[in-house]
């Protein structure tokens, strides 16, 4: 059972009460009684009719009671342990000393890696240079020989 | 409440736009949503002169006598749960003797009373919205 709201006045419409008006533009309006229906069809503005919910909301009538009921709810953030790291471990890692240590370690590792890769690049370069030189030597000898033969 | 001389809008694409009721096919009272009527086409859409394409040809002209099914009435209708529903205008869909619609599209809302009648399932599926 769904209790609808009057489209004009905001009154609660229980099943078996009121009228439903389906306009051709596919909009549906519900009326609790002939009073709201008549005013709607006269194209009155509910915000100006003093007994409607829209008017009362706009002029903040009877709102103080509602405000007293509501209380702000605060969500509490709880830090939980994860599989593989107990709460103590997490706390330890969060401390500044632990963080500084991690930083220096990772820095040292990165330096090592860079040095290693630089060496590897140098070696590769040297190898390539050697190969090129050898090829050149061979080709010179060949051309000399070929020229001699051709004559 | 559609009776003799009552005018209805036609909301399908059969070509007619306005019809006038000449007979209510219901024992002794006015037609409501879901009732069949016999009607005369008063106004229909003008056909384009250029093409005589089979598909775009109009099926219905002014002065034709057809059957129609009432799908919306301004007079409110009572639902079994006690609600009353009324629409903004009186509207119908042209049908043949078997209850099948002449048009291929229905533009606009249609009353849900058609569900209780049983043989208008095609119209219900074609309708944009059933209220």
Coordinates of N, CA, C and O in Angstrom, one line a residue, chain A residues 44-110:
Chain A
X44 N -3.7 28.0 -9.9 CA -3.2 28.8 -8.8 C -1.8 28.3 -8.4 O -1.5 27.1 -8.6
X45 N -1.0 29.1 -7.8 CA 0.3 28.7 -7.3 C 0.2 28.2 -5.9 O -0.1 29.0 -5.0
X46 N 0.6 26.9 -5.6 CA 0.4 26.4 -4.3 C 1.3 27.2 -3.3 O 1.0 27.2 -2.1
X47 N 2.4 27.8 -3.8 CA 3.3 28.5 -2.8 C 2.6 29.7 -2.3 O 3.1 30.4 -1.4
X48 N 1.5 30.1 -2.9 CA 0.8 31.3 -2.4 C -0.5 31.0 -1.6 O -1.1 31.8 -1.0
X49 N -0.8 29.7 -1.6 CA -2.0 29.3 -0.9 C -1.6 28.8 0.5 O -0.9 27.8 0.6
X50 N -2.1 29.5 1.5 CA -1.5 29.3 2.9 C -1.6 28.0 3.6 O -0.8 27.7 4.5
X51 N -2.5 27.1 3.2 CA -2.6 25.8 3.9 C -1.8 24.7 3.2 O -1.8 23.6 3.7
X52 N -1.2 25.0 2.1 CA -0.5 23.9 1.4 C 0.9 23.6 2.0 O 1.5 24.5 2.6
X53 N 1.4 22.4 1.8 CA 2.7 22.1 2.3 C 3.8 22.9 1.7 O 4.8 23.3 2.4
X54 N 3.7 23.2 0.4 CA 4.7 24.0 -0.2 C 4.8 25.4 0.4 O 5.9 26.0 0.6
X55 N 3.7 26.0 0.7 CA 3.7 27.3 1.4 C 4.3 27.3 2.7 O 5.2 28.1 3.1
X56 N 4.0 26.2 3.5 CA 4.5 26.1 4.8 C 6.0 25.9 4.8 O 6.7 26.4 5.7
X57 N 6.5 25.1 3.9 CA 7.9 24.9 3.8 C 8.6 26.1 3.4 O 9.7 26.4 4.0
X58 N 8.0 26.9 2.5 CA 8.7 28.1 2.0 C 8.8 29.1 3.1 O 9.8 29.9 3.3
X59 N 7.7 29.2 4.0 CA 7.7 30.2 5.0 C 8.2 29.6 6.4 O 8.1 30.3 7.4
X60 N 8.7 28.4 6.3 CA 9.3 27.7 7.5 C 8.4 27.7 8.7 O 8.7 28.0 9.8
X61 N 7.2 27.2 8.4 CA 6.2 27.1 9.5 C 6.3 25.7 10.1 O 6.4 24.8 9.4
X62 N 6.3 25.7 11.4 CA 6.4 24.4 12.1 C 7.6 23.7 11.9 O 7.7 22.5 12.2
X63 N 8.7 24.3 11.5 CA 10.0 23.6 11.2 C 10.8 23.4 12.5 O 11.7 22.5 12.5
X64 N 10.6 24.1 13.6 CA 11.4 24.0 14.7 C 11.3 22.6 15.4 O 12.2 22.1 15.9
X65 N 10.1 22.1 15.3 CA 9.9 20.8 15.9 C 10.7 19.7 15.2 O 11.3 18.8 15.7
X66 N 10.7 19.8 13.9 CA 11.4 18.9 13.0 C 12.9 18.9 13.3 O 13.5 17.9 13.4
X67 N 13.4 20.2 13.5 CA 14.8 20.3 13.6 C 15.3 19.7 15.0 O 16.4 19.1 15.0
X68 N 14.4 19.8 16.0 CA 14.8 19.2 17.3 C 15.0 17.7 17.2 O 15.8 17.1 17.8
X69 N 14.2 17.0 16.3 CA 14.3 15.6 16.2 C 15.7 15.2 15.6 O 16.3 14.2 16.0
X70 N 16.1 15.9 14.6 CA 17.3 15.5 13.9 C 18.5 15.8 14.7 O 18.7 16.9 15.3
X71 N 19.4 14.9 14.7 CA 20.7 15.1 15.3 C 21.8 14.7 14.4 O 21.7 13.7 13.7
X72 N 22.9 15.5 14.4 CA 24.0 15.1 13.5 C 24.6 13.8 13.8 O 24.9 13.5 15.0
X73 N 24.9 13.0 12.8 CA 25.6 11.7 13.1 C 27.0 11.8 12.6 O 27.2 12.2 11.4
X74 N 27.9 11.5 13.4 CA 29.3 11.5 13.0 C 29.8 10.1 12.8 O 29.6 9.2 13.6
X75 N 30.5 9.9 11.6 CA 31.1 8.6 11.4 C 32.5 8.5 12.0 O 33.3 9.4 11.8
X76 N 32.7 7.5 12.8 CA 34.0 7.3 13.4 C 34.9 6.5 12.5 O 34.5 5.4 12.1
X77 N 36.1 7.0 12.3 CA 37.1 6.2 11.5 C 37.9 5.3 12.4 O 38.5 5.7 13.3
X78 N 37.8 4.0 12.1 CA 38.6 3.0 12.8 C 39.6 2.4 12.0 O 39.3 2.0 10.8
X79 N 40.8 2.3 12.5 CA 41.9 1.7 11.7 C 42.0 0.2 12.0 O 42.1 -0.1 13.2
X80 N 41.8 -0.6 11.0 CA 41.8 -2.0 11.3 C 43.0 -2.7 10.7 O 43.7 -2.2 9.8
X81 N 43.3 -3.9 11.3 CA 44.4 -4.7 10.8 C 44.1 -5.4 9.5 O 42.9 -5.7 9.3
X82 N 45.1 -5.6 8.7 CA 44.9 -6.2 7.4 C 45.5 -7.6 7.4 O 46.5 -7.8 8.2
X83 N 45.1 -8.5 6.5 CA 45.8 -9.8 6.5 C 47.2 -9.6 6.0 O 47.5 -9.0 5.0
X84 N 48.1 -10.0 6.8 CA 49.5 -9.9 6.5 C 50.2 -8.7 7.3 O 51.4 -8.6 7.3
X85 N 49.4 -7.9 8.0 CA 50.0 -6.9 8.8 C 49.1 -6.6 10.0 O 47.9 -6.1 9.8
X86 N 49.5 -6.9 11.1 CA 48.7 -6.6 12.3 C 48.7 -5.1 12.6 O 49.4 -4.3 12.0
X87 N 47.8 -4.7 13.5 CA 47.6 -3.3 13.8 C 48.9 -2.7 14.3 O 49.3 -1.5 13.9
X88 N 49.7 -3.4 15.1 CA 51.0 -2.9 15.6 C 51.9 -2.6 14.4 O 52.6 -1.5 14.4
X89 N 52.0 -3.5 13.5 CA 52.9 -3.3 12.3 C 52.5 -2.1 11.6 O 53.4 -1.3 11.2
X90 N 51.2 -1.9 11.4 CA 50.8 -0.7 10.6 C 51.2 0.5 11.4 O 51.7 1.5 10.8
X91 N 51.0 0.5 12.7 CA 51.3 1.7 13.5 C 52.8 2.0 13.4 O 53.2 3.2 13.3
X92 N 53.6 0.9 13.5 CA 55.1 1.1 13.4 C 55.5 1.8 12.2 O 56.3 2.7 12.1
X93 N 54.9 1.3 11.1 CA 55.3 1.8 9.8 C 54.9 3.2 9.6 O 55.5 4.0 8.8
X94 N 53.9 3.6 10.3 CA 53.4 5.0 10.2 C 54.3 6.0 10.9 O 54.3 7.2 10.6
X95 N 55.2 5.5 11.8 CA 56.0 6.5 12.6 C 57.1 7.1 11.7 O 57.5 6.5 10.7
X96 N 57.5 8.4 12.0 CA 58.4 9.1 11.1 C 59.8 8.4 10.9 O 60.4 8.4 9.9
X97 N 60.3 7.8 12.1 CA 61.6 7.1 12.0 C 61.5 6.0 10.9 O 62.4 5.9 10.1
X98 N 60.4 5.2 11.0 CA 60.3 4.1 10.1 C 60.3 4.6 8.7 O 60.9 4.1 7.7
X99 N 59.5 5.7 8.5 CA 59.4 6.2 7.1 C 60.7 6.7 6.6 O 61.1 6.5 5.4
X100 N 61.5 7.4 7.5 CA 62.8 8.0 7.0 C 63.7 6.8 6.6 O 64.4 6.9 5.6
X101 N 63.7 5.7 7.4 CA 64.5 4.6 7.1 C 64.2 4.0 5.7 O 65.1 3.8 4.9
X102 N 62.9 3.8 5.5 CA 62.4 3.3 4.2 C 62.9 4.2 3.1 O 63.4 3.7 2.0
X103 N 62.9 5.5 3.3 CA 63.3 6.4 2.2 C 64.7 6.3 1.9 O 65.1 6.2 0.7
X104 N 65.6 6.2 2.9 CA 67.0 6.1 2.6 C 67.3 4.8 1.9 O 68.1 4.7 1.0
X105 N 66.7 3.7 2.4 CA 66.9 2.4 1.8 C 66.5 2.4 0.3 O 67.3 2.0 -0.6
X106 N 65.4 3.0 0.0 CA 64.9 3.0 -1.4 C 65.8 3.8 -2.2 O 66.1 3.5 -3.4
X107 N 66.3 4.9 -1.7 CA 67.2 5.8 -2.4 C 68.5 5.1 -2.8 O 69.0 5.1 -3.9
X108 N 69.1 4.4 -1.8 CA 70.3 3.6 -2.0 C 70.1 2.6 -3.1 O 70.9 2.4 -4.0
X109 N 68.9 1.9 -3.0 CA 68.6 0.9 -4.1 C 68.6 1.5 -5.4 O 69.1 0.9 -6.4
X110 N 67.9 2.6 -5.5 CA 67.8 3.3 -6.8 C 69.1 3.6 -7.4 O 69.4 3.5 -8.6

